C-alpha cells in the first residue's frame, strides 16, 4: 500500500510534462470537506482548495448529487446546437448576485479563467474598436496567449513570448507593502499609482486607443494584494471619463471568497464586465463573462463561441455551489474565520519578525515572509510549503514570498486553528 503514491508520482514524472510544477509531493486519492487524503490514508488540511476553487469544500454531497443526476440526463449538448436549462439557470443565478448594473447584464460561459479573460478582451476590442488593453504588474490573468500578454506577476510566464504580445500596456499594481513608487504609506501618497495611469494616458497610451483596463480587484497569484481605498473608485472614474471599459477579473476573488460575492463590492465599484471561473464550476471546468447588456447585445451571433463552454454538468455543479454558499452562510463564515487567521498571525508576528505583512479579506489571506533586511524570503518559501505538506497542511505560495490561504469557505475556526498552530510552529523553527 505504501507504494501506491510513490508509484503514481514515478509514473507521472515519466509521462507528464515537467512544466506542470507541483508544490507538494502528495498524490491525492480523495477529498471530503476541508480535507484531502492520499493513497496511504494520510489526511491533509486543505488550506488552498484546489487554488481557491473548492469554495464549498471537497465533494459536497449536493454538488455530487447535481453532477450525478445531470450526468445521467445529458452530458453535452453544445450551446450552439440548442438550448440547455442548466446553462440559463446558472446564468440567471449569476445575474442575481452580480454587482450593480450587471444584474441586468448578459453572459457567456467558457471553460476556464484564461478563456473568460480572452473573451472579455475580445469583446472590449470589438465594441470600442480600440486596440489597447491596460493591465497591472503583479497580476495574473491566465496562460493562453491573450491572457498571458496581460499577466505580469512573474517573468517566468512571459519569457520568450513577449514579442508576440501586442496591444497591451502595464502600470504598477498598488502593492502598498512594497510600494512600486517607493512611497511610505498609502495615506500619504495621494494614490500616486492612479496619477501614474493619468500620466500614461497623456504620454504612452492615448485613451482613444484604449479599449479596456483589466484588474484583479484583489491581486491573486501576485500576492493577495489589496488595493488602497479609493484606488478602484478612481480607476472607474478614469474609465468613465475616457469611454474605457473596466473589466474585473474575479476568477480567484469572486463567488464568496473575500466575504462578498465579488471583491469589487468592498469598494462599491461597478465594472462593465466581470470574469469568473475557479469556484464557478464547483470543481468542474467552467468560466464565465458577465457584461452590461448593451455590450453583449452588440456582439453579433457566432462572433464568439465554444464547444464545451456551459457544459450542462458543470453548470449544474455551479448552481449547486452558489446555492450552498448562500444557504450555508459561507460568506459570513469566511469573514469570521479569515479574521481569526489574520489575528493569529498578527500575534505570532510579535515573536516572529520573519512575518513581514499580513493582509487579506475573508478567506483570501497572504502572510508575507521576509528576510532580516526586509527583502522577500523567496528562497525559503517553497521548501516551507513542502515542509507544511509533510506535516499535514496543503497550501501554496503567492507573490514572491507569501503563504497563501484560500481554504474552502466551509472551514471552521477549530479546523483553521489546528492548521495555523502547525504553520506557526514550522515558522518558529526557521525564524532568522
Ligand atoms: C485572477 C485569475 N485570472 C485568470 C486565471 C486563469 O484561470 P485558469 O487557470 O482557469 O485558466 C487565474 C488562475 O489562477 C486567476 O487567478
Coordinates of C-alpha atoms and ligand atoms in Angstrom, one line a residue:
X1 CA 0.0 0.0 0.0
X2 CA 2.8 2.4 1.0
X3 CA 4.0 2.2 -2.6
X4 CA 0.9 3.5 -4.4
X5 CA 1.5 7.2 -4.0
X6 CA 5.2 6.8 -4.8
X7 CA 4.3 4.7 -7.9
X8 CA 1.9 7.3 -9.2
X9 CA 4.5 10.0 -8.8
X10 CA 7.2 8.0 -10.5
X11 CA 4.9 7.2 -13.5
X12 CA 3.8 10.9 -13.6
X13 CA 7.4 12.1 -13.9
X14 CA 8.0 9.7 -16.8
X15 CA 4.7 10.7 -18.7
X16 CA 3.7 14.2 -17.8
X17 CA 5.3 17.5 -18.9
X18 CA 7.8 18.8 -16.3
X19 CA 6.4 22.3 -16.8
X20 CA 3.5 21.2 -14.6
X21 CA 5.1 22.3 -11.3
X22 CA 3.9 20.6 -8.0
X23 CA 4.0 22.4 -4.7
X24 CA 3.8 19.2 -2.7
X25 CA 4.7 15.5 -3.2
X26 CA 1.3 14.3 -2.3
X27 CA -0.8 12.1 -4.6
X28 CA -4.5 12.8 -3.8
X29 CA -6.9 9.9 -3.7
X30 CA -9.9 11.6 -2.4
X31 CA -11.3 14.8 -0.8
X32 CA -14.0 15.4 1.8
X33 CA -14.9 18.8 3.1
X34 CA -11.7 20.7 4.1
X35 CA -9.6 17.5 4.0
X36 CA -7.6 15.7 1.3
X37 CA -6.4 12.1 1.6
X38 CA -3.6 10.3 -0.1
X39 CA -3.5 6.7 -1.1
X40 CA -1.9 5.7 2.2
X41 CA -4.8 7.2 4.1
X42 CA -2.9 10.3 5.3
X43 CA -5.2 13.2 6.0
X44 CA -4.3 16.8 5.0
X45 CA -6.0 20.0 5.9
X46 CA -6.6 21.8 2.6
X47 CA -5.6 25.5 3.0
X48 CA -5.7 26.1 -0.7
X49 CA -8.8 24.4 -2.0
X50 CA -7.5 23.5 -5.4
X51 CA -6.3 27.1 -5.9
X52 CA -9.2 28.9 -4.5
X53 CA -11.7 26.7 -6.3
X54 CA -13.4 24.3 -3.9
X55 CA -15.3 27.1 -2.1
X56 CA -17.9 24.7 -0.7
X57 CA -15.4 22.0 0.2
X58 CA -14.4 18.8 -1.5
X59 CA -17.2 16.5 -2.7
X60 CA -20.0 18.4 -1.1
X61 CA -22.9 16.0 -1.3
X62 CA -25.3 18.5 -3.0
X63 CA -22.7 19.2 -5.7
X64 CA -22.0 15.5 -6.2
X65 CA -25.8 14.8 -6.4
X66 CA -26.3 17.6 -9.0
X67 CA -23.4 16.3 -11.1
X68 CA -24.6 12.7 -10.9
X69 CA -28.2 13.5 -11.8
X70 CA -27.2 15.6 -14.7
X71 CA -24.6 13.1 -15.9
X72 CA -27.5 10.6 -16.2
X73 CA -29.6 13.0 -18.2
X74 CA -27.4 15.0 -20.6
X75 CA -23.6 15.1 -20.6
X76 CA -23.1 17.5 -23.5
X77 CA -25.4 19.3 -26.0
X78 CA -23.2 22.2 -27.2
X79 CA -24.6 25.7 -26.7
X80 CA -24.6 26.4 -30.5
X81 CA -26.8 23.5 -31.3
X82 CA -29.6 24.1 -28.9
X83 CA -30.8 25.4 -25.6
X84 CA -29.9 23.8 -22.2
X85 CA -31.8 24.5 -19.0
X86 CA -28.7 24.3 -16.7
X87 CA -27.0 27.0 -18.8
X88 CA -29.7 29.5 -18.4
X89 CA -30.5 28.6 -14.8
X90 CA -26.9 29.3 -13.7
X91 CA -26.6 32.5 -15.8
X92 CA -29.8 33.8 -14.2
X93 CA -28.3 33.0 -10.8
X94 CA -25.1 34.9 -11.6
X95 CA -27.1 37.9 -12.7
X96 CA -29.0 37.9 -9.5
X97 CA -25.8 38.1 -7.4
X98 CA -23.9 40.4 -9.8
X99 CA -22.7 43.8 -8.7
X100 CA -24.6 46.9 -9.9
X101 CA -25.9 47.1 -13.4
X102 CA -24.6 43.7 -14.3
X103 CA -27.7 42.4 -12.6
X104 CA -29.4 43.4 -15.9
X105 CA -26.4 42.1 -17.9
X106 CA -25.9 39.2 -20.2
X107 CA -23.3 36.4 -20.0
X108 CA -21.5 33.7 -21.8
X109 CA -19.9 30.5 -20.4
X110 CA -16.5 29.3 -21.3
X111 CA -14.2 26.6 -19.9
X112 CA -11.6 28.3 -17.8
X113 CA -10.4 31.6 -16.3
X114 CA -8.0 32.2 -19.1
X115 CA -10.8 31.8 -21.6
X116 CA -13.0 34.1 -19.7
X117 CA -10.3 36.8 -19.8
X118 CA -9.8 36.2 -23.6
X119 CA -13.5 36.6 -24.1
X120 CA -13.7 39.8 -22.1
X121 CA -10.8 41.4 -24.0
X122 CA -12.1 40.3 -27.4
X123 CA -15.5 41.8 -26.5
X124 CA -13.9 45.1 -25.3
X125 CA -11.8 45.4 -28.5
X126 CA -14.8 44.5 -30.7
X127 CA -17.1 47.1 -29.1
X128 CA -14.7 50.0 -28.8
X129 CA -12.8 49.3 -32.0
X130 CA -9.7 50.3 -29.9
X131 CA -6.6 48.1 -29.9
X132 CA -5.0 48.5 -26.5
X133 CA -5.7 47.0 -23.1
X134 CA -4.1 48.3 -19.9
X135 CA -3.2 45.7 -17.2
X136 CA -1.3 45.8 -14.0
X137 CA 2.0 44.4 -12.8
X138 CA 1.7 41.7 -10.1
X139 CA -1.5 40.5 -11.9
X140 CA -2.3 37.0 -13.2
X141 CA -4.9 36.6 -15.8
X142 CA -4.1 33.2 -17.3
X143 CA -1.8 31.4 -19.7
X144 CA -3.4 31.4 -23.1
X145 CA -1.7 33.9 -25.4
X146 CA -4.1 36.8 -24.9
X147 CA -4.3 36.3 -21.1
X148 CA -0.6 35.7 -20.8
X149 CA 0.0 39.0 -22.5
X150 CA -1.9 40.6 -19.6
X151 CA -0.2 38.5 -16.9
X152 CA 2.7 40.2 -15.2
X153 CA 3.1 38.5 -11.9
X154 CA 6.3 36.8 -12.9
X155 CA 8.5 37.0 -16.0
X156 CA 8.5 33.1 -16.0
X157 CA 5.1 33.2 -17.6
X158 CA 6.2 35.6 -20.3
X159 CA 9.7 34.5 -21.2
X160 CA 10.4 34.0 -24.9
X161 CA 6.9 35.1 -25.7
X162 CA 6.9 38.8 -25.2
X163 CA 7.5 39.6 -28.8
X164 CA 4.1 38.1 -29.6
X165 CA 2.2 40.1 -27.0
X166 CA 0.8 43.1 -28.8
X167 CA -1.7 45.8 -27.8
X168 CA -1.0 45.6 -24.0
X169 CA 0.5 48.1 -21.7
X170 CA 1.1 47.7 -18.0
X171 CA 1.1 50.0 -15.0
X172 CA 2.0 49.2 -11.3
X173 CA -0.5 47.4 -9.1
X174 CA -0.9 49.4 -5.9
X175 CA 1.1 47.0 -3.7
X176 CA 1.4 49.3 -0.7
X177 CA 3.6 47.0 1.4
X178 CA 6.2 47.2 -1.3
X179 CA 5.2 50.4 -3.0
X180 CA 6.4 50.3 -6.6
X181 CA 6.8 54.1 -6.5
X182 CA 8.6 53.9 -3.1
X183 CA 6.1 55.9 -1.2
X184 CA 6.0 55.3 2.6
X185 CA 2.3 54.7 3.0
X186 CA -1.0 54.7 1.1
X187 CA -2.3 57.5 3.4
X188 CA 0.4 59.9 2.3
X189 CA 0.9 59.1 -1.4
X190 CA -2.3 60.6 -2.7
X191 CA -2.9 57.4 -4.7
X192 CA 0.2 58.0 -6.8
X193 CA -0.4 54.8 -8.8
X194 CA -3.6 56.4 -10.1
X195 CA -1.8 59.6 -11.0
X196 CA 0.6 57.4 -13.0
X197 CA -2.2 56.0 -15.0
X198 CA -3.3 59.5 -15.9
X199 CA 0.3 60.2 -16.9
X200 CA 0.3 57.0 -19.0
X201 CA -2.8 58.1 -20.8
X202 CA -1.2 61.5 -21.5
X203 CA 2.1 60.2 -22.7
X204 CA 2.1 56.5 -23.7
X205 CA -1.4 55.1 -24.4
X206 CA -3.8 57.6 -26.0
X207 CA -7.2 57.0 -24.2
X208 CA -8.9 56.9 -27.6
X209 CA -6.8 53.8 -28.4
X210 CA -7.6 52.1 -25.0
X211 CA -10.4 49.6 -25.1
X212 CA -10.3 48.4 -21.5
X213 CA -8.5 48.4 -18.2
X214 CA -8.4 44.9 -16.7
X215 CA -7.8 44.5 -13.0
X216 CA -8.0 41.8 -10.3
X217 CA -9.8 43.7 -7.5
X218 CA -7.5 41.8 -5.2
X219 CA -4.4 40.5 -6.9
X220 CA -4.3 36.7 -6.6
X221 CA -1.2 34.8 -7.8
X222 CA 0.7 38.1 -7.5
X223 CA 0.5 38.1 -3.7
X224 CA -3.1 38.6 -2.5
X225 CA -2.5 42.3 -2.7
X226 CA -5.3 44.6 -1.5
X227 CA -5.5 48.0 -3.3
X228 CA -5.9 51.0 -1.0
X229 CA -9.3 52.5 -0.6
X230 CA -10.2 54.9 -3.4
X231 CA -8.0 53.2 -6.0
X232 CA -10.7 51.1 -7.7
X233 CA -13.1 54.0 -7.5
X234 CA -10.5 56.2 -9.1
X235 CA -10.0 53.7 -11.9
X236 CA -13.7 53.6 -12.5
X237 CA -13.7 57.4 -12.8
X238 CA -10.8 57.4 -15.3
X239 CA -12.6 54.8 -17.4
X240 CA -15.8 56.8 -17.4
X241 CA -14.0 60.0 -18.4
X242 CA -12.4 58.4 -21.4
X243 CA -15.0 55.8 -22.5
X244 CA -12.7 52.9 -21.5
X245 CA -14.3 49.7 -20.3
X246 CA -13.5 48.4 -16.8
X247 CA -13.0 44.6 -16.6
X248 CA -12.9 43.0 -13.2
X249 CA -11.1 39.7 -13.2
X250 CA -12.8 37.9 -10.3
X251 CA -11.7 34.5 -11.3
X252 CA -9.9 34.0 -7.9
X253 CA -11.6 36.6 -5.7
X254 CA -15.2 36.0 -6.8
X255 CA -18.0 33.9 -5.5
X256 CA -17.8 34.5 -1.8
X257 CA -14.0 34.0 -1.2
X258 CA -13.5 37.5 0.2
X259 CA -16.7 37.6 2.3
X260 CA -18.6 39.2 -0.6
X261 CA -19.9 37.6 -3.7
X262 CA -17.5 39.8 -5.7
X263 CA -14.4 41.6 -4.4
X264 CA -15.4 44.9 -6.2
X265 CA -18.3 45.1 -3.7
X266 CA -15.8 46.0 -0.9
X267 CA -15.3 49.3 -2.7
X268 CA -18.8 49.7 -4.3
X269 CA -17.3 49.7 -7.8
X270 CA -19.4 48.5 -10.8
X271 CA -17.3 47.0 -13.6
X272 CA -18.5 46.8 -17.2
X273 CA -17.6 43.1 -17.3
X274 CA -16.7 40.5 -14.7
X275 CA -14.7 37.4 -15.4
X276 CA -15.3 34.3 -13.3
X277 CA -14.1 30.7 -13.2
X278 CA -12.5 28.5 -10.4
X279 CA -15.3 28.1 -7.8
X280 CA -17.9 28.6 -10.5
X281 CA -17.8 25.0 -11.7
X282 CA -17.8 23.6 -8.2
X283 CA -14.7 21.5 -9.2
X284 CA -15.5 21.1 -12.9
X285 CA -14.0 23.4 -15.6
X286 CA -16.3 26.4 -16.1
X287 CA -15.7 30.1 -16.7
X288 CA -18.0 33.0 -17.5
X289 CA -18.1 36.6 -18.5
X290 CA -21.0 38.7 -17.5
X291 CA -21.2 42.1 -19.2
X292 CA -23.5 45.0 -19.4
X293 CA -26.4 44.0 -21.7
X294 CA -25.6 46.7 -24.3
X295 CA -22.1 45.3 -24.8
X296 CA -23.2 41.7 -25.2
X297 CA -26.1 42.7 -27.4
X298 CA -23.7 44.4 -29.8
X299 CA -21.7 41.2 -30.3
X300 CA -23.2 39.5 -33.4
X301 CA -24.3 35.9 -33.3
X302 CA -21.3 33.4 -33.7
X303 CA -18.7 36.1 -33.3
X304 CA -17.8 34.3 -30.1
X305 CA -18.4 30.7 -29.2
X306 CA -17.2 27.4 -27.7
X307 CA -17.9 23.7 -27.9
X308 CA -17.9 22.8 -24.2
X309 CA -18.4 26.2 -22.5
X310 CA -21.6 26.0 -20.4
X311 CA -21.5 22.2 -20.3
X312 CA -24.7 21.1 -18.5
X313 CA -22.9 19.0 -15.9
X314 CA -20.5 21.9 -15.0
X315 CA -23.5 24.3 -14.9
X316 CA -25.4 22.1 -12.5
X317 CA -22.4 21.9 -10.3
X318 CA -22.1 25.7 -10.4
X319 CA -25.8 26.2 -9.5
X320 CA -25.4 23.8 -6.6
X321 CA -22.3 25.6 -5.4
X322 CA -23.9 29.1 -5.5
X323 CA -26.9 27.7 -3.5
X324 CA -24.6 26.2 -0.9
X325 CA -22.6 29.5 -0.5
X326 CA -25.8 31.3 0.3
X327 CA -27.7 28.6 2.2
X328 CA -24.8 27.6 4.5
X329 CA -23.9 31.3 5.2
X330 CA -20.4 30.7 3.9
X331 CA -19.6 34.4 3.3
X332 CA -20.0 35.4 7.0
X333 CA -18.0 32.3 7.9
X334 CA -15.2 33.4 5.5
X335 CA -15.1 36.8 7.3
X336 CA -15.1 35.3 10.8
X337 CA -12.6 32.6 10.2
X338 CA -10.5 34.8 8.0
X339 CA -10.3 37.5 10.7
X340 CA -9.3 34.8 13.2
X341 CA -6.5 33.6 11.0
X342 CA -5.2 37.1 10.5
X343 CA -5.3 37.8 14.3
X344 CA -3.3 34.6 14.9
X345 CA -0.6 35.7 12.6
X346 CA -0.6 39.3 14.0
X347 CA 0.0 37.8 17.4
X348 CA 2.7 35.5 16.1
X349 CA 4.4 38.4 14.3
X350 CA 5.4 39.9 17.6
X351 CA 7.8 37.0 18.2
X352 CA 8.5 36.0 14.6
X353 CA 9.8 39.0 12.7
X354 CA 10.1 36.9 9.5
X355 CA 6.4 37.6 9.2
X356 CA 6.5 40.9 7.3
X357 CA 3.0 41.6 6.3
X358 CA -0.4 40.0 6.9
X359 CA -3.2 41.0 4.6
X360 CA -6.5 39.7 3.2
X361 CA -10.2 39.8 3.1
X362 CA -12.4 36.9 4.0
X363 CA -10.5 33.7 3.2
X364 CA -8.1 35.2 0.7
X365 CA -5.2 35.8 3.0
X366 CA -1.4 36.3 2.5
X367 CA 1.3 36.1 5.1
X368 CA 4.3 37.6 3.5
X369 CA 7.7 36.3 4.8
X370 CA 10.7 38.5 4.8
X371 CA 14.5 38.2 5.3
X372 CA 16.2 40.2 8.1
X373 CA 16.8 43.0 5.6
X374 CA 13.1 43.2 4.8
X375 CA 13.5 41.6 1.3
X376 CA 11.1 38.9 0.3
X377 CA 12.1 35.5 1.7
X378 CA 11.8 33.9 -1.7
X379 CA 14.5 31.3 -1.2
X380 CA 12.8 29.6 1.7
X381 CA 9.1 29.8 0.8
X382 CA 8.9 26.7 -1.5
X383 CA 10.7 24.5 1.0
X384 CA 8.5 25.7 3.8
X385 CA 5.4 24.9 1.8
X386 CA 6.8 21.3 1.3
X387 CA 7.6 21.0 5.0
X388 CA 4.0 22.1 5.8
X389 CA 2.6 19.5 3.5
X390 CA 4.7 16.8 5.2
X391 CA 3.0 18.0 8.4
X392 CA -0.5 17.6 7.1
X393 CA -1.2 21.0 5.6
X394 CA -1.7 21.6 1.9
X395 CA -1.1 25.1 0.7
X396 CA 0.9 27.2 -1.8
X397 CA 2.7 30.5 -2.0
X398 CA 1.6 33.6 -3.8
X399 CA 3.7 36.6 -4.9
X400 CA 7.5 36.4 -4.2
X401 CA 7.3 35.1 -0.6
X402 CA 3.8 34.9 0.8
X403 CA 2.0 31.9 2.3
X404 CA -1.4 31.8 0.5
X405 CA -4.5 30.9 2.5
X406 CA -7.5 30.1 0.4
X407 CA -9.3 27.2 2.2
X408 CA -12.8 26.0 1.5
X409 CA -15.2 28.6 2.9
X410 CA -16.7 25.9 5.0
X411 CA -13.6 25.7 7.2
X412 CA -14.4 26.1 10.9
X413 CA -12.4 28.2 13.4
X414 CA -11.3 25.0 15.2
X415 CA -10.0 23.4 11.9
X416 CA -8.3 26.6 11.0
X417 CA -6.7 26.9 14.4
X418 CA -5.1 23.5 14.3
X419 CA -3.6 24.3 10.9
X420 CA -2.3 27.7 12.0
X421 CA -0.7 26.1 15.1
X422 CA 1.3 23.7 12.8
X423 CA 2.3 26.6 10.4
X424 CA 3.4 28.9 13.2
X425 CA 5.4 26.0 14.8
X426 CA 7.2 25.5 11.4
X427 CA 7.9 29.2 11.0
X428 CA 9.3 29.3 14.5
X429 CA 11.9 26.7 13.6
X430 CA 13.0 28.8 10.6
X431 CA 12.9 32.2 12.2
X432 CA 16.2 34.0 11.5
Ligands
LIG1 C1 -7.3 36.1 -11.4 C2 -7.1 34.9 -12.3 N1 -7.5 35.1 -13.6 C3 -7.4 34.1 -14.5 C4 -6.8 32.9 -14.1 C5 -6.7 31.8 -15.1 O1 -7.6 30.8 -14.9 P1 -7.4 29.3 -15.5 O2 -6.3 28.7 -14.8 O3 -8.7 28.6 -15.1 O4 -7.2 29.5 -16.9 C6 -6.4 32.7 -12.8 C7 -5.9 31.4 -12.4 O5 -5.2 31.3 -11.3 C8 -6.6 33.7 -11.9 O6 -6.2 33.6 -10.6

